[in-house]
Coordinates of C-alpha atoms and ligand atoms in Angstrom, one line a residue:
X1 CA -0.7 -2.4 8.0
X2 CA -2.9 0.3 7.6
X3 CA -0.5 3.0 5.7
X4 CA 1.0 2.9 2.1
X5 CA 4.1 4.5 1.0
X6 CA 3.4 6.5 -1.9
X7 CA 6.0 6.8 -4.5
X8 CA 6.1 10.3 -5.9
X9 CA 6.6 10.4 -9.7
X10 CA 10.1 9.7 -10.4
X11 CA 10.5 12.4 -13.0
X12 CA 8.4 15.4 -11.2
X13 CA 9.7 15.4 -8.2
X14 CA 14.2 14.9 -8.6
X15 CA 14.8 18.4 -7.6
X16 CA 13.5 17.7 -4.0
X17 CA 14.8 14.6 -4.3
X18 CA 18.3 15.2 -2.3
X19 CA 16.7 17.2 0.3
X20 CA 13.8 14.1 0.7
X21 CA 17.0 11.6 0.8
X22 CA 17.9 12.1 3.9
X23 CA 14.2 11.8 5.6
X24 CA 14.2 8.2 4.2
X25 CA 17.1 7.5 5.7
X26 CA 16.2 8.9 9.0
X27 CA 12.6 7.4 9.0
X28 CA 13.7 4.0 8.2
X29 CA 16.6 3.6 10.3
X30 CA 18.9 1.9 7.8
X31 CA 21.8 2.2 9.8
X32 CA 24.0 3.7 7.3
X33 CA 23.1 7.1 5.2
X34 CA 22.6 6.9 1.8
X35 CA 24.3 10.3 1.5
X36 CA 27.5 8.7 2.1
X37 CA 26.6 5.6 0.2
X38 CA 25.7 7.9 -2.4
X39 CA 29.1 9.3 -2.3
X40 CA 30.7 6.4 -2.3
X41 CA 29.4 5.8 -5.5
X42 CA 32.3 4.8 -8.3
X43 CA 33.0 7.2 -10.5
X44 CA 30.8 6.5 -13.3
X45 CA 31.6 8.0 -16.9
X46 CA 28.4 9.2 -17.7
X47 CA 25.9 11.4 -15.9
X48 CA 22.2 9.6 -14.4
X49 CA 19.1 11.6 -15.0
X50 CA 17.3 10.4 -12.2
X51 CA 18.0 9.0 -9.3
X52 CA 15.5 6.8 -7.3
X53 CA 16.1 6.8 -4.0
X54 CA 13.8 9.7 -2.8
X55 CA 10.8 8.2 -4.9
X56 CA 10.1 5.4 -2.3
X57 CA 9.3 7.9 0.0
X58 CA 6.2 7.6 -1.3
X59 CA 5.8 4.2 -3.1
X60 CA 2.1 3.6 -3.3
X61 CA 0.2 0.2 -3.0
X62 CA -1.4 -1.0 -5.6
X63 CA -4.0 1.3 -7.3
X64 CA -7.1 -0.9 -6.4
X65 CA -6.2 -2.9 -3.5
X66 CA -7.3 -1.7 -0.8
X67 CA -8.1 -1.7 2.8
X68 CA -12.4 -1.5 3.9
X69 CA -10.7 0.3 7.2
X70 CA -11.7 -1.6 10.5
X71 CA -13.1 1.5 12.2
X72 CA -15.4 1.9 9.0
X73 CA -18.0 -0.5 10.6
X74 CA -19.0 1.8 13.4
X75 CA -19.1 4.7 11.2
X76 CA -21.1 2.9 8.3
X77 CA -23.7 2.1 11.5
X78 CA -24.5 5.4 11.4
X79 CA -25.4 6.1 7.8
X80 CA -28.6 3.7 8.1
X81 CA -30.1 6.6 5.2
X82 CA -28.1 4.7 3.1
X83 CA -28.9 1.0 3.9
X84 CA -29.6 -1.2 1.1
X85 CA -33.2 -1.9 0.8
X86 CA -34.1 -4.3 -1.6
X87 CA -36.6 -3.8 -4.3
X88 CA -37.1 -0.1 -4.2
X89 CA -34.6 2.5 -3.8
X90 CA -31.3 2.1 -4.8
X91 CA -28.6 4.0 -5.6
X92 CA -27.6 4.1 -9.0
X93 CA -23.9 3.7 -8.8
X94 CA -24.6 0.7 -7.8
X95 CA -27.0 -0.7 -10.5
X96 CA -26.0 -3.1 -13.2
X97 CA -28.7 -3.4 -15.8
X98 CA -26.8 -6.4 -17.5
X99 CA -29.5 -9.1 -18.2
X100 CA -28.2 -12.5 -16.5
X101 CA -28.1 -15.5 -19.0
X102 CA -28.5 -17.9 -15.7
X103 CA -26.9 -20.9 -18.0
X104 CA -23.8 -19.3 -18.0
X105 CA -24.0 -19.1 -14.7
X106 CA -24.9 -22.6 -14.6
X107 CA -21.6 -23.7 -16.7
X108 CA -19.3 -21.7 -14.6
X109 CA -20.5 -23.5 -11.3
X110 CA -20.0 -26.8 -13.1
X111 CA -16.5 -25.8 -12.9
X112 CA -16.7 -26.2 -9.5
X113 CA -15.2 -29.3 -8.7
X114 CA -17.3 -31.8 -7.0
X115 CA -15.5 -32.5 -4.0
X116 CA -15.9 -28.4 -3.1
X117 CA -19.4 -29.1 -2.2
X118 CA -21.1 -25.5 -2.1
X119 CA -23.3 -25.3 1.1
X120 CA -23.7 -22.0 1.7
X121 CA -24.0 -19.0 -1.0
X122 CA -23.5 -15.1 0.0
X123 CA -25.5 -13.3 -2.9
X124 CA -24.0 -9.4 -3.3
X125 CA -25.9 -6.7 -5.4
X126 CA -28.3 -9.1 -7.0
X127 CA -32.5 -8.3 -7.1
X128 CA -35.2 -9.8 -5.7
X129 CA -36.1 -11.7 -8.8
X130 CA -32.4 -12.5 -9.1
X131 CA -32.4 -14.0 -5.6
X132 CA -34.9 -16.3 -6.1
X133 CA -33.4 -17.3 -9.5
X134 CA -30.6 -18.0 -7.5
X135 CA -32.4 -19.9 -5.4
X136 CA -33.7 -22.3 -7.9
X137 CA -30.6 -22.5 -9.9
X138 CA -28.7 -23.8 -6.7
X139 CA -30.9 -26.1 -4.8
X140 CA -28.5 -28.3 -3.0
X141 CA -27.2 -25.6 -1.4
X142 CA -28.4 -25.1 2.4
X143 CA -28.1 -21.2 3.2
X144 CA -28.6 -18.4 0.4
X145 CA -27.4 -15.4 2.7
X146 CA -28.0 -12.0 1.2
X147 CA -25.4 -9.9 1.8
X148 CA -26.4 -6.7 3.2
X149 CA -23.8 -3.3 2.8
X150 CA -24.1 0.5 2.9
X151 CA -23.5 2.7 0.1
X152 CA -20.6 4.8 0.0
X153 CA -21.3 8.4 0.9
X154 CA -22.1 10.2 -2.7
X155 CA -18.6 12.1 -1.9
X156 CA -16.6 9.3 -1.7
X157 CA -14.9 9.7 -5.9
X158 CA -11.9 8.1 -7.7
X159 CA -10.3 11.2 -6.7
X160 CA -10.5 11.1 -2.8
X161 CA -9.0 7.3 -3.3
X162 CA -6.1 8.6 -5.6
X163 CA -5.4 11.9 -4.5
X164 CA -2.6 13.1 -6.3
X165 CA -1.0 14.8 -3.0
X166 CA -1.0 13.2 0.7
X167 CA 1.3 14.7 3.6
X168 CA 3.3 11.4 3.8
X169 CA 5.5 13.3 6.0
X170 CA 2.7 13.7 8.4
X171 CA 3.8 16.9 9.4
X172 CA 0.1 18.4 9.4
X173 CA -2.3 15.6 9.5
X174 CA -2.6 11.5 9.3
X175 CA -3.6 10.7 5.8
X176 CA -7.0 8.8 5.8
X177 CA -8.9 7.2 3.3
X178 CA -12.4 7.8 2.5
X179 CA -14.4 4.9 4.2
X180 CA -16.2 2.2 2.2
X181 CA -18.6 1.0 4.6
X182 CA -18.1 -2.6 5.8
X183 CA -20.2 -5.3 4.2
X184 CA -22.3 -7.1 7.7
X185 CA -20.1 -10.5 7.1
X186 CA -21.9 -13.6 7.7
X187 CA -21.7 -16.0 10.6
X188 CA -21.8 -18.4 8.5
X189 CA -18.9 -19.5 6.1
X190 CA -20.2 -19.3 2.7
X191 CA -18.0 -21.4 -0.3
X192 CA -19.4 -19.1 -2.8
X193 CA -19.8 -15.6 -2.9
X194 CA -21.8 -14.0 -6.0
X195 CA -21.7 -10.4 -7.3
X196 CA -23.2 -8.5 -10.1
X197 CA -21.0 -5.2 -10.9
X198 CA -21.8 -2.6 -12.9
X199 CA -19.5 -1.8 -15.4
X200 CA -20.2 2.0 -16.9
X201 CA -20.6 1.9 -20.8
X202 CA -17.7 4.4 -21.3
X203 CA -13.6 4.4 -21.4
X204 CA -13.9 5.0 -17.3
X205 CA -15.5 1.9 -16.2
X206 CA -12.7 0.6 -14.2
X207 CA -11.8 4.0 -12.1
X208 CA -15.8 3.1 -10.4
X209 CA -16.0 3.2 -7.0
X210 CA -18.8 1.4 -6.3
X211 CA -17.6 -1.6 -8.3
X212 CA -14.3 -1.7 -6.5
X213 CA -16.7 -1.3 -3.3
X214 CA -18.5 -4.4 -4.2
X215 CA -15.5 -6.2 -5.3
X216 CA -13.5 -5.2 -2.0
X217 CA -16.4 -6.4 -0.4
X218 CA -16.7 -9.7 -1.8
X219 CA -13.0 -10.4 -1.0
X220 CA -14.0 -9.4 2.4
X221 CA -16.9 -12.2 2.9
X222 CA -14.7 -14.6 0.6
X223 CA -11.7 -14.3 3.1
X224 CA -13.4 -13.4 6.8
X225 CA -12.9 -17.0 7.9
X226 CA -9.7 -18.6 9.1
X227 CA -7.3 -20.9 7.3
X228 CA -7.0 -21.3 3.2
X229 CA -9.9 -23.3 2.1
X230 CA -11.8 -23.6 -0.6
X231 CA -13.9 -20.5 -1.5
X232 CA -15.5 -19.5 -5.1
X233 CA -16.4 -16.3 -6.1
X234 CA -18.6 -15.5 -9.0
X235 CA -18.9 -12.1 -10.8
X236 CA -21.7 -11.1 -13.1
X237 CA -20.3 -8.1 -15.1
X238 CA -19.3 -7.2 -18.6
X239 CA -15.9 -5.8 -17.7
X240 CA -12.9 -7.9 -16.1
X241 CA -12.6 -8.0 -12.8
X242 CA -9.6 -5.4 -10.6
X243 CA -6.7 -7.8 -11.5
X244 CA -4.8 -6.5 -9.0
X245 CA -7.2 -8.2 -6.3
X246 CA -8.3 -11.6 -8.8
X247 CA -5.8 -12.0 -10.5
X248 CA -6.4 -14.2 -14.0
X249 CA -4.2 -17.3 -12.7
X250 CA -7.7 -17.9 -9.9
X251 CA -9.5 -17.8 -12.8
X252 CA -10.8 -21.0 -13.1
X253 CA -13.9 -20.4 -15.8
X254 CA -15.6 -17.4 -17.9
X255 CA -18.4 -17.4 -19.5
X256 CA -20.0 -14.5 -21.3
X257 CA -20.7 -11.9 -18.4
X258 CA -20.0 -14.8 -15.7
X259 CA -16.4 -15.0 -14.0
X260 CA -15.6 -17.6 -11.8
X261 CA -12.3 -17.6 -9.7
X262 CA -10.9 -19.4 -6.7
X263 CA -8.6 -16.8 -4.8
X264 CA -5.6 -17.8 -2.8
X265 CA -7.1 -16.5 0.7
X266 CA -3.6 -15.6 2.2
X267 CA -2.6 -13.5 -1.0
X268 CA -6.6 -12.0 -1.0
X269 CA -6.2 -10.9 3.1
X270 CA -2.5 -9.3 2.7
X271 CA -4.1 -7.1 -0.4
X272 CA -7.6 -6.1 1.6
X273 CA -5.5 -5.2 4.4
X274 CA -3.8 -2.6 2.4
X275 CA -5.1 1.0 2.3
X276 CA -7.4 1.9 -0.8
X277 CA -6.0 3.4 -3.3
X278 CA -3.2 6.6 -2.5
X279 CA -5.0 8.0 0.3
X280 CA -3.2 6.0 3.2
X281 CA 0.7 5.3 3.3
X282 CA 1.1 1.2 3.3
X283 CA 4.4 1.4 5.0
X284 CA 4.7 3.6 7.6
X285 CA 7.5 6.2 7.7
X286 CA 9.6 5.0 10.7
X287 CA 8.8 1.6 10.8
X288 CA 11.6 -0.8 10.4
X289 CA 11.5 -3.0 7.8
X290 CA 13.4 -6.3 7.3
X291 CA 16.0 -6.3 5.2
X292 CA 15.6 -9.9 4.0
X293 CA 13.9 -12.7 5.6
X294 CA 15.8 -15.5 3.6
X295 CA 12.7 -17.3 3.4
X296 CA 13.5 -19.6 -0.3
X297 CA 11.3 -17.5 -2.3
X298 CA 14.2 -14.9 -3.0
X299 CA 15.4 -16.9 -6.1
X300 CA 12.0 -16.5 -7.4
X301 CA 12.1 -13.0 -7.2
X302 CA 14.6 -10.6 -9.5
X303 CA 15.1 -6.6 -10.3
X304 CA 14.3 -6.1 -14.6
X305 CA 14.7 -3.3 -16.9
X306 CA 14.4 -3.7 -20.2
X307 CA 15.5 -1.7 -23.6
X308 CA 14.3 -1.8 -27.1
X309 CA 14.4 -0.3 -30.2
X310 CA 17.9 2.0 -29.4
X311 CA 21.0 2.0 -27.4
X312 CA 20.6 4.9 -26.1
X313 CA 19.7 4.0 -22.4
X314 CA 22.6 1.0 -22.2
X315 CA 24.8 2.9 -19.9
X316 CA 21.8 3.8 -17.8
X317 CA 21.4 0.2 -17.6
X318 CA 24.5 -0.8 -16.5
X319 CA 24.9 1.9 -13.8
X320 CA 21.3 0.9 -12.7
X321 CA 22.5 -2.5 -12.0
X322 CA 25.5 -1.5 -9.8
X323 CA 23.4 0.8 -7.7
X324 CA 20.9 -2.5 -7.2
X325 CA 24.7 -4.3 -5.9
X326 CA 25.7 -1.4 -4.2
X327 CA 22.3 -1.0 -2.1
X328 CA 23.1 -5.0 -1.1
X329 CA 20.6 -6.5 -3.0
X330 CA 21.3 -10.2 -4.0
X331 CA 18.2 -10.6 -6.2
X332 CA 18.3 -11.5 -10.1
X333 CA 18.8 -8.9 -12.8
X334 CA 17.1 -9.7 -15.7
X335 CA 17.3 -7.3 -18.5
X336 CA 15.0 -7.4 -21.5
X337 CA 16.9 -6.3 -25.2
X338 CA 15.0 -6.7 -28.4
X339 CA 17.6 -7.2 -31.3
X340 CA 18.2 -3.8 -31.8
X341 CA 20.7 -4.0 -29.0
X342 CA 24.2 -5.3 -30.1
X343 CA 26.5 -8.0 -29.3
X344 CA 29.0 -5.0 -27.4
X345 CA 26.3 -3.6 -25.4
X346 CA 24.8 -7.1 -24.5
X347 CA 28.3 -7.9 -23.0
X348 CA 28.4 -4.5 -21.4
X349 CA 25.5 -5.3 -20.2
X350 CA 26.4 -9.0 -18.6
X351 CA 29.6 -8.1 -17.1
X352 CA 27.9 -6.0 -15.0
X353 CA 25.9 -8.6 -13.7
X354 CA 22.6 -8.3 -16.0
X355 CA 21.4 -11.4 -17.4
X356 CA 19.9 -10.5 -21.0
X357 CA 17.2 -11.8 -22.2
X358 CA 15.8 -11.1 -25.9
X359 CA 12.5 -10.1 -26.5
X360 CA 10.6 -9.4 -29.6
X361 CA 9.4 -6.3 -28.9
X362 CA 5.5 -5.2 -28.9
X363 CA 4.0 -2.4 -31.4
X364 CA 1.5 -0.3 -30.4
X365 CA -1.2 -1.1 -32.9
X366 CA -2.8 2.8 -32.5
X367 CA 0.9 4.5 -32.3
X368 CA 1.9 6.2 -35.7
X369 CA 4.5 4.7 -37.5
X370 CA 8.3 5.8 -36.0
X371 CA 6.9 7.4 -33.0
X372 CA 8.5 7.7 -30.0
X373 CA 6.4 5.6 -28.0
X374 CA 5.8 3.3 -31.4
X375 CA 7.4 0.1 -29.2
X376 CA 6.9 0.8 -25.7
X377 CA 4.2 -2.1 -24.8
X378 CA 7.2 -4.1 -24.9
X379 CA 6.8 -3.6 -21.2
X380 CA 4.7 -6.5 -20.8
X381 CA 6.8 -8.5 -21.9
X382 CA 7.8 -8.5 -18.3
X383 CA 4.7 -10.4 -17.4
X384 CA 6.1 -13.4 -19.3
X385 CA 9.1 -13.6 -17.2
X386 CA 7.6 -16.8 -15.3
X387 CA 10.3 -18.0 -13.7
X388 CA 10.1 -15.3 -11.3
X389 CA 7.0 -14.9 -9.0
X390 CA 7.7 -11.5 -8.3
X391 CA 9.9 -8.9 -10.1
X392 CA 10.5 -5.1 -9.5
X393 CA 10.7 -3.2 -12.6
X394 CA 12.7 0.0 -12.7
X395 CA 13.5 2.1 -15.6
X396 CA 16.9 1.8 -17.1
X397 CA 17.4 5.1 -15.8
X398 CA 16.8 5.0 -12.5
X399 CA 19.8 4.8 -9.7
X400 CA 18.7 2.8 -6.6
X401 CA 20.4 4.0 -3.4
X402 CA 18.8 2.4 -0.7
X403 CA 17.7 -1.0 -0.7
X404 CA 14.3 -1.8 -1.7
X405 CA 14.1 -5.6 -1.9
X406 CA 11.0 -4.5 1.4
X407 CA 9.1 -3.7 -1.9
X408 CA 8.9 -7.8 -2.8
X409 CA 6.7 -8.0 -0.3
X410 CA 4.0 -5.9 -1.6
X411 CA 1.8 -7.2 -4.3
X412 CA 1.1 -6.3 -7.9
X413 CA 1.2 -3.7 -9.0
X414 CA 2.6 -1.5 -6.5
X415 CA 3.8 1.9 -7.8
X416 CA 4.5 5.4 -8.0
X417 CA 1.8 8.2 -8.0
X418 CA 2.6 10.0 -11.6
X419 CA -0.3 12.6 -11.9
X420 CA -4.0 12.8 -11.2
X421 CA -5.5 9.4 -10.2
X422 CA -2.4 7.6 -12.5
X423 CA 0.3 5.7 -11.3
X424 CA 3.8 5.5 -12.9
X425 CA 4.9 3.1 -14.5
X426 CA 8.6 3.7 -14.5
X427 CA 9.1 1.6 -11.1
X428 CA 6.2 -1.1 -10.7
X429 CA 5.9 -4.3 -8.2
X430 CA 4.7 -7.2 -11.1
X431 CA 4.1 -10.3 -10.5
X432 CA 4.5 -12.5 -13.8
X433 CA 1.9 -14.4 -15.2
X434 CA 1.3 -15.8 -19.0
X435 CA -2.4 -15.3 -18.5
X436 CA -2.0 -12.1 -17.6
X437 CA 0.7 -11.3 -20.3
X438 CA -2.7 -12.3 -22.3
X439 CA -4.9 -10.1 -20.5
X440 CA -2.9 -7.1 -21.5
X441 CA -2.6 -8.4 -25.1
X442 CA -6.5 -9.2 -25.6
X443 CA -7.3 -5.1 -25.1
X444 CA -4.4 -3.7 -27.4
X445 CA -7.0 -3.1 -29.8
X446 CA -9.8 -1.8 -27.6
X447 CA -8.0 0.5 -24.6
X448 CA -6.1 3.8 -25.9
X449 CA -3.1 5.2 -23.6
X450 CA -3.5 8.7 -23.4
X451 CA 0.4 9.0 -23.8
X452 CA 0.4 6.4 -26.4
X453 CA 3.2 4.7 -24.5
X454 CA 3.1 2.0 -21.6
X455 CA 2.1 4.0 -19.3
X456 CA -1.4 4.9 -20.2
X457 CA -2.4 1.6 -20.9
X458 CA -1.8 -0.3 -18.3
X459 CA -3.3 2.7 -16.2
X460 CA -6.5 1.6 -17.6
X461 CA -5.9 -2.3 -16.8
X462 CA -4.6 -2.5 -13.5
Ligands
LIG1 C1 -17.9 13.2 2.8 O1 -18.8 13.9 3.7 C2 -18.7 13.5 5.1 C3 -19.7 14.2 5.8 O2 -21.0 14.0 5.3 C4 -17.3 13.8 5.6 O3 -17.2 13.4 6.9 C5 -16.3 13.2 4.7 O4 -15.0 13.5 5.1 C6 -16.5 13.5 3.3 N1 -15.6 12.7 2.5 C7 -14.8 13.1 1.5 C8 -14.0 12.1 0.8 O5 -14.9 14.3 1.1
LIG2 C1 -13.1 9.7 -16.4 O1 -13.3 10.0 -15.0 C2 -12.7 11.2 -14.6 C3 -12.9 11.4 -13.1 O2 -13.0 10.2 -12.5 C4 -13.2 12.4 -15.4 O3 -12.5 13.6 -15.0 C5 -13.0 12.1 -16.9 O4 -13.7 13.2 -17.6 C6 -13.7 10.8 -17.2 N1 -13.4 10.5 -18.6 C7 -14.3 10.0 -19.4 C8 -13.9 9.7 -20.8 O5 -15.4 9.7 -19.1
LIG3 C1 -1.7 13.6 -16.5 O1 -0.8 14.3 -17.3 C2 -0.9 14.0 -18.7 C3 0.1 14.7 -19.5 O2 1.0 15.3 -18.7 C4 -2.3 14.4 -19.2 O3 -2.4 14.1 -20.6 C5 -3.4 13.7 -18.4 O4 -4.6 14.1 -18.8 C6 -3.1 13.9 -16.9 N1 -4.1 13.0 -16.3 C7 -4.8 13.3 -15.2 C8 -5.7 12.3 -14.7 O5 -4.6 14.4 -14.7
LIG4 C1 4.6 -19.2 -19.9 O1 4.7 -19.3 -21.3 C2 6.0 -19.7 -21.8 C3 5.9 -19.8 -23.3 O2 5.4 -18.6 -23.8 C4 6.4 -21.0 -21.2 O3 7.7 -21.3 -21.6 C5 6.3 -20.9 -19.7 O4 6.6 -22.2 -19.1 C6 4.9 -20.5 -19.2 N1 4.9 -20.3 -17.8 C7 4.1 -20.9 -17.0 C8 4.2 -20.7 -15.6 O5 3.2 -21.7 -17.4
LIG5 C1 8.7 5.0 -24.6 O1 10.0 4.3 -24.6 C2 11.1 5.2 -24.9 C3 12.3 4.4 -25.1 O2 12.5 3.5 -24.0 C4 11.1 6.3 -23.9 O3 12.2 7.2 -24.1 C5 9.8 7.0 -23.8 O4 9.8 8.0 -22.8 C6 8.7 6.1 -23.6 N1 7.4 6.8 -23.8 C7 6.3 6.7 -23.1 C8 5.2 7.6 -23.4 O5 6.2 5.8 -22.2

C-alpha cells in the first residue's frame, strides 16, 4: 500500500466533522451509513464533546515508518551530483563524528549466537578507516559489501515528511512524498547490516531526516531477501534507534553507542512499505477494507481508555464503550482507573462492558505540583498491558461510529496529525511491550513535552 490515511486532529477539526462523515462512509463502502447509525444512537444522558468518526478520514501511519517509494530508484539515478563518494565530500547531514569504541562493537556481535554464522556484512555510512576496521574486526566473514546510497535532495525537511495539510480527498492532486533515494541493495544476502547515525546534539535529534534515511535504508537491505531468516543489524549512534521501525523487544544487546537488534522481517517489510511520514495516505480512500479476518490473533488485540486523577470523564467512558459495540466491534475493552476512581463508577464502568484495570498513575517529574497535566504520563501505562499484542487507544471522550478494528492492522504508533510535524495522541495504534514501557520511563527526566502532558513527550520518542 502506498497511501496512509491521515487522521486529522480530533479536537481541531469536529466542526467539519458531520459534513466529512458522510465521505467516509461513501469512500469505504460500509454498506450501512453512519448517519443513520449515528442516529440510531440510544439516547444517552449526557452530551459527547467529540465524536471520532470523521477523524479516520485521515488516520496517519506511524510518524517514522515509512515507505523508500519504488519509483525513487529511477529518479535517485539521476541525482549522480549527489552520490556518495567516499573519503572526500560528504554531505554533512549525514556525518556522525561519534568516535567508535570497536570493543563494543565486538561485545554486541558476541551476542550473536553462534549458530547465525555472519558471512556477509553490508557496512552503511561508515569511513574508509572505519571500513577497514571493520574488516579486521570481522575476519571470518566472506563479503564486507559497502553499501552505496544517494543523499536526499537538501529540500527534502521534517516538514515535507509531516506536512501538517495533505488533500486526502484528492480533489486537486495525489499526495506524494518527498523521495529518499533507494539504497543499491546487494545481490548478495548479507546477515548483518551496520550503520553509523548521526544523532544532532540538540532536543531535535530524532525529527533528522537523514538518520531516518539511513535507518529506512538499513531495514531495506536487512529485509530485501525472501523468507524470515536470520538478519542482525547494528547501529553506531548515541541516540535510540526510531522505535517505531526497531522496536526494543529485537533488541538483543547495547552497548555504549552500539545497538544490536534482530528484526522480525515480516513486521520490518509491512512498516517500510508504508508511506514516510504524513505525506502519503496509507489507506486509500475507496478501498475496501476487511471488516475482520478472524485470524486468532483478535483476542490479543483490545480497544483502552484510561482515567486518572478525577471522575470527571466516567460517562465519556462509558458512552465510548457502547459506540465501540455499536460500530460491531468484538475486541476487549480495557479501561485503565488509578484509585481516584470509585467503587460506583468502576461498576458503571463494567456493566457497560469495560473491564477495569487499576493503575498507579505516573507523575510528570517536570510538571508543577496540581497541574493539569501533573498525571498524564499515566498514558504509558498502556504499554504494560502485555497481554494484548496490539491495542487502540482512544480518549475517554471520543464516540466511535464506524468500525475501526481495519486500524489493528497497522503498526505502532499509528495516529492522528495534531499540529505542525506532531501527531495526536488522543487516538494511537500501540503495541504493548514492558521494554518499551521502560523506554519511555528511562527519558522522563531528560525529554520535556512542550505541553507538559502525554502528548509532547511521546512526540519526541516515537
Ligand atoms: C525539491 O526539489 C526538486 C527539484 O530540484 C523538486 O522536484 C522537489 O519536488 C522538491 N522537493 C520538495 C520536498 O520540495
Ligand atoms: C526543531 O526543528 C524544527 C524544524 O524541524 C525547528 O523549527 C525548531 O526550531 C527546532 N527546535 C530546536 C530546539 O532545535
Ligand atoms: C503545536 O501547537 C502547540 C500549542 O498549540 C505549540 O506549543 C507548538 O509549538 C506547535 N508545534 C508545532 C510544531 O507547530
Ligand atoms: C511485563 O511485566 C509484567 C510485570 O510488570 C509481567 O507481569 C508481564 O508478564 C510482563 N510481560 C511480558 C510479556 O513479559
Ligand atoms: C491531561 O489529562 C487531563 C485529564 O485526563 C486532560 O483533561 C488534559 O487535557 C490532559 N492534558 C494534556 C496536555 O495532555
Amino acid at each position: 500500500m502506498d497511501s496512509c490515511l491521515r487522521l486529522e486532529d480530533a479536537y481541531k477539526r469536529k466542526l467539519q466533522r458531520i459534513k466529512v462523515k458522510s465521505v467516509v462512509t461513501d469512500t469505504f463502502k460500509l454498506g450501512k451509513s453512519s448517519t443513520t447509525r449515528y442516529c440510531k444512537f440510544p439516547p444517552l444522558k449526557f452530551v459527547l464533546l467529540f465524536i471520532l468518526l470523521a477523524t479516520f478520514l485521515t488516520f496517519l501511519s506511524s510518524p517514522n515508518v515509512c515507505n523508500q517509494n519504488r519509483t525513487s530508484r529511477s529518479v535517485s539515478r539521476q541525482h549522480f551530483v549527489n552520490r556518495w563518494i567516499w573519503g572526500s565530500a560528504s554531505d554533512t547531514r549525514y556525518i556522525s563524528n561519534l568516535e567508535i569504541k570497536w570493543d563494543e562493537i565486538l561485545t554486541v556481535l558476541k551476542k550473536i549466537p553462534s549458530e547465525n554464522k555472519i558471512k556477509a556484512i553490508g557496512l552503511l555510512n561508515f569511513n574508509e578507516r572505519e571500513i577497514e576496521q571493520w574488516k579486521k574486526l570481522t575476519p571470518s566473514a566472506n563479503h564486507h559489501l559497502v553499501l552505496q546510497m544517494d543523499y536526499a535532495d537538501k529540500n527534502v525537511t521534517w516538514e515535507s515528511i509531516y506536512p501538517e495539510w495533505i488533500d486526502e480527498e484528492q480533489e486537486e492532486e495525489l499526495p506524494k512524498c518527498p523521495s529518499l533515494p533507494d539504497v543499491e541493495f546487494p545481490r548478495k544476502r548479507v546477515d548483518l547490516v551496520a550503520v553509523k547515525l548521526p544523532c544532532r546534539n540538540e532536543g531535535n535529534w530524532s525529527r533528522d531526516v537523514a538518520r531516518l534515511h539511513l535507518q529506512m535504508s538499513a531495514a531495506g537491505v536487512a529485509a530485501s531477501f525472501k523468507g524470515n531468516y536470520p538478519v542482525h543489524l547494528v547501529f553506531v549512534t548515541r541516540c535510540f534507534p526510531i522505535p517505531n521501525l526497531f522496536t526494543c523487544k529485537d533488541l538483543v544487546a547495547r552497548e555504549g553507542n552500539v545497538w544490536l537488534y534482530r528484526p522480525d522481517l515480516d513486521a520490518l517489510r509491512q512498516k517500510i512499505q508504508l508511506p514516510i511520514g504524513s505525506c502519503e495516505l496509507a489507506l486509500p480512500l475507496g478501498s475496501s477494507i476487511e471488516r475482520d479476518d478472524n485470524s486468532g490473533k483478535t483476542q490479543r488485540e483490545a480497544y483502552t481508555t484510561i482515567l486518572h486523577s478525577a471522575n470527571d470523564y466516567v460517562c465519556g467512558a462509558i458512552a465510548a464503550a457502547q459506540s465501540i459495540r455499536m460500530s460491531g466491534s468484538t475486541r476487549d475493552l480495557v479501561i485503565l482507573v488509578d484509585e481516584s476512581i470509585g467503587d460506583h463508577h468502576r461498576r458503571g464502568l463494567q456493566s457497560s462492558g469495560w473491564k477495569v484495570r487499576t493503575i498507579k498513575r505516573i507523575r510528570n517529574p517536570k510538571a508543577e505540583k496540581d497541574a493539569y497535566n501533573e498525571w498524564n504520563y499515566s498514558k504509558f501505562r498502556l504499554w504494560q498491558l502485555t497481554d494484548y499484542d496490539k491495542i487502540i487507544f482512544v480518549d475517554a471522550d471520543l464516540l466511535i461510529l464506524r468500525n475501526i478494528d481495519f486500524l489493528f492492522k497497522m503498526p505502532q504508533i499509528s495516529a492522528t496529525g495534531n499540529n505542525g510535524t506532531l501527531f495526536n495522541s488522543g487516538v494511537m495504534v500501540i503495541e504493548p511491550s514492558n521494554c518499551t514501557f521502560k523506554l519511555l520511563m528511562d527519558h522522563v527526566d531528560d525529554i520535556e513535552s512542550y505541553n507538559g502532558g502525554d502528548q509532547g513527550y511521546l512526540n519526541e520518542i516515537f
